[in-house]
Amino acid sequence: MQRWSKLFIPTLREAPADAEVASHKFLIRAGYVRQLAAGIYSYLFMAQRTILKITGIVREEMDTIGQELYLPALNPREVWEASGRWSVMGDNMFRLKDRKGADLCLGMTHEEIMTDIARKELRSYKQLPQIWYQIQTKFRDEPRPKSGLLRVRQFTMKDSYSFDLTREGLDKSFDLHDAAYRRIFKRCGLEFVAVEADSGSMGGSQSQEFMVYTDAGEDLVASCGKCGYAANLEKATSQLAVEADQPATASGAREKILTPGTKTIDDVAAFLKVPVNNNMKSLAYVMTDEVKGQPFYRPLLVLMRGNDQMNEAKLGGAIGGREFRPMQEEEIVKYFGSPAGYLGPVGLPQVTLAEEKGKAAYAGDDKAFVVLMDKALDGRKNLVGGANVAEHHFVGLNRGVDFDVTTVADLRNVVEGEGCPKCGAPLKLGKTVEIGHIFKLGTKYSESMGATVLDENGKERVIIMGSYGIGVERILTSCIEQNHDDNGFWLAPSIAPFTVVVVPTVMKDAAIVEAAEKIAAELEAAGYDVLLDDRDERPGVKFKDADLVGIPYRVNIGKLLAEGKVEVVERAGSKKTEVAMAGVLEHVRALYNPRA
RNA sequence: CGGGGCGUAGCGCAGCCUGGUAGCGCACCUGCCUUGGGCGCAGGGGGUCGCAGGUUCGAAUCCUGUCGCCCCGACCA
């Protein structure tokens, strides 16, 4: 049992002005955390207690499928060079030098270190499969830390890695994680969805994210209430309504039209009286490419329907993970010979598509464009597009006649209400926070770093890996986002810093204090984490604090004691019940039994 | 990286425009009072006005630089 009067729980009546989201405000107000710098927080007593409970649950579940390790956060450059990520990670990686001038970094994730152990130690297929996990601090120099503990530069991650000989083995390791993650999040009291996701810069094939719906989220998830389909916007697709094409021009060929002052798609559509989606908008980018090891910038043109939004993750995937950025004004003039607003694919020099080690390669000089077309434009006729001449657009554009494309790909963002790709029911879009991510890495790291074993035929085989993460603090923040009101928040008893707070309303009343002590001791003995609010404060202060700090159950001992009763309050829903002294334990146990 | 905002007591803010040596509420300390939803009264402690430089007799206030923090954007050409 802990006594509030002895603890450091610095609650605040007001939240700092710069706190925006609920979890940030309440973590500060409830005395859980204090900020040290942008995206760097100190966890005080209450936060640390719940973090320990969360990691306790994570550890219990992970121990059923793997083994816990603990790896260095301070990493030498060499390990990250071995995988190629020393340069890929860019400014997101914290870097430093030791006294000898050698480069070090702070780990953002631990594929490299785990793979390094595997390549040095694993020799035989008989040692596989392995699942190794750790709970470690991760460091990421986020370009923009925000929303309290939601996007930070230092945080706790449970990360695990699986090592298998076969694809089937990887599938099994993946499924084990999927099941363990569901158990973990459920035990933490979270509502979550598992969604198809983009595997991003980590590389890999199948990828699944665990998301929590909250307005504080940064990711959009498209989901179908009918069949259960759910996917990150970076991956989501939909069934689109068929749209009517424009009739061909009178001549049957494309025609160049003067369209003065029409710099946006909407302007053009209105001017020509053509539906926006019969317009083809041209987005200009430059991408990094290389020929024979020589890197250079290559122009990239993306063709989309007028109303559609391009998704950068999808674009990145469509160009094989090459880096890209929007073209700047001077570059537009240089590559297109036209000012922005009138760009189109007609007459541009274009690359040819080659195949290199199973990866798409582009052949052509540095003036040659890669032209990508969104799938929604596939088969469309007589489109409107820029003429690469100021104040002019073409009508009657047709692929194969007026222009060619390098690749057709799904590049657009799904819009709410479009048909589910599986069952056709309308899709919903919701903001979410990512709390976990599991994916099949394949051989990306084991191959580049040389992690191999001998199989039963004595043949060298590259280990097949998976990588799996959980953001520990995000479990806490998500719980608060999902369970709060104006007065504070409540956590699931499994992760709350205390399960019950016992509140004697008047400390000068010996009978009340005695009864409170008795009840607190009784609950403690029954396995509850009990906080006794023995502060000499007015009842109102104690009640306000109790509501604020996330404890799911409260027992008030006060004026009802004259009748031999106390009051049990369930924080979620604020349900109050009068209970006889002797029945308190039984009543609370019916709400939650820590030993069940 | 682009744009915007803010740095004055632990928290929330005023003062700055129009320079004259810093204030309010909450919190904190002492005493009295009160005791079921942040009670009341009295007294008290606490601030390099983010930092550096400049202008001035004099700078929280004006100027320059710098650091920090927050928000928006970094797809619709």
XYZ file of C-alpha atoms in Angstrom, chain A residues 24 26 114 138 161 269 273 290 320 324-325 357 405 408 425 430 435 542 596:
19
model
C -0.670 15.120 -23.486
C -3.645 14.672 -18.848
C 20.210 -8.698 -34.076
C 14.922 3.874 -29.162
C 13.133 -10.532 -34.734
C -12.269 21.874 -65.861
C -16.697 22.516 -69.090
C 21.690 5.808 -60.981
C 11.287 0.852 -56.402
C 11.876 11.709 -54.816
C 10.771 15.258 -54.179
C 18.359 -8.430 -60.926
C 3.596 5.752 -69.854
C 0.608 2.040 -64.515
C -19.594 -1.820 -49.189
C -10.518 7.098 -39.589
C 0.866 0.926 -31.657
C -9.153 14.506 -3.237
C -8.439 -14.104 -11.650
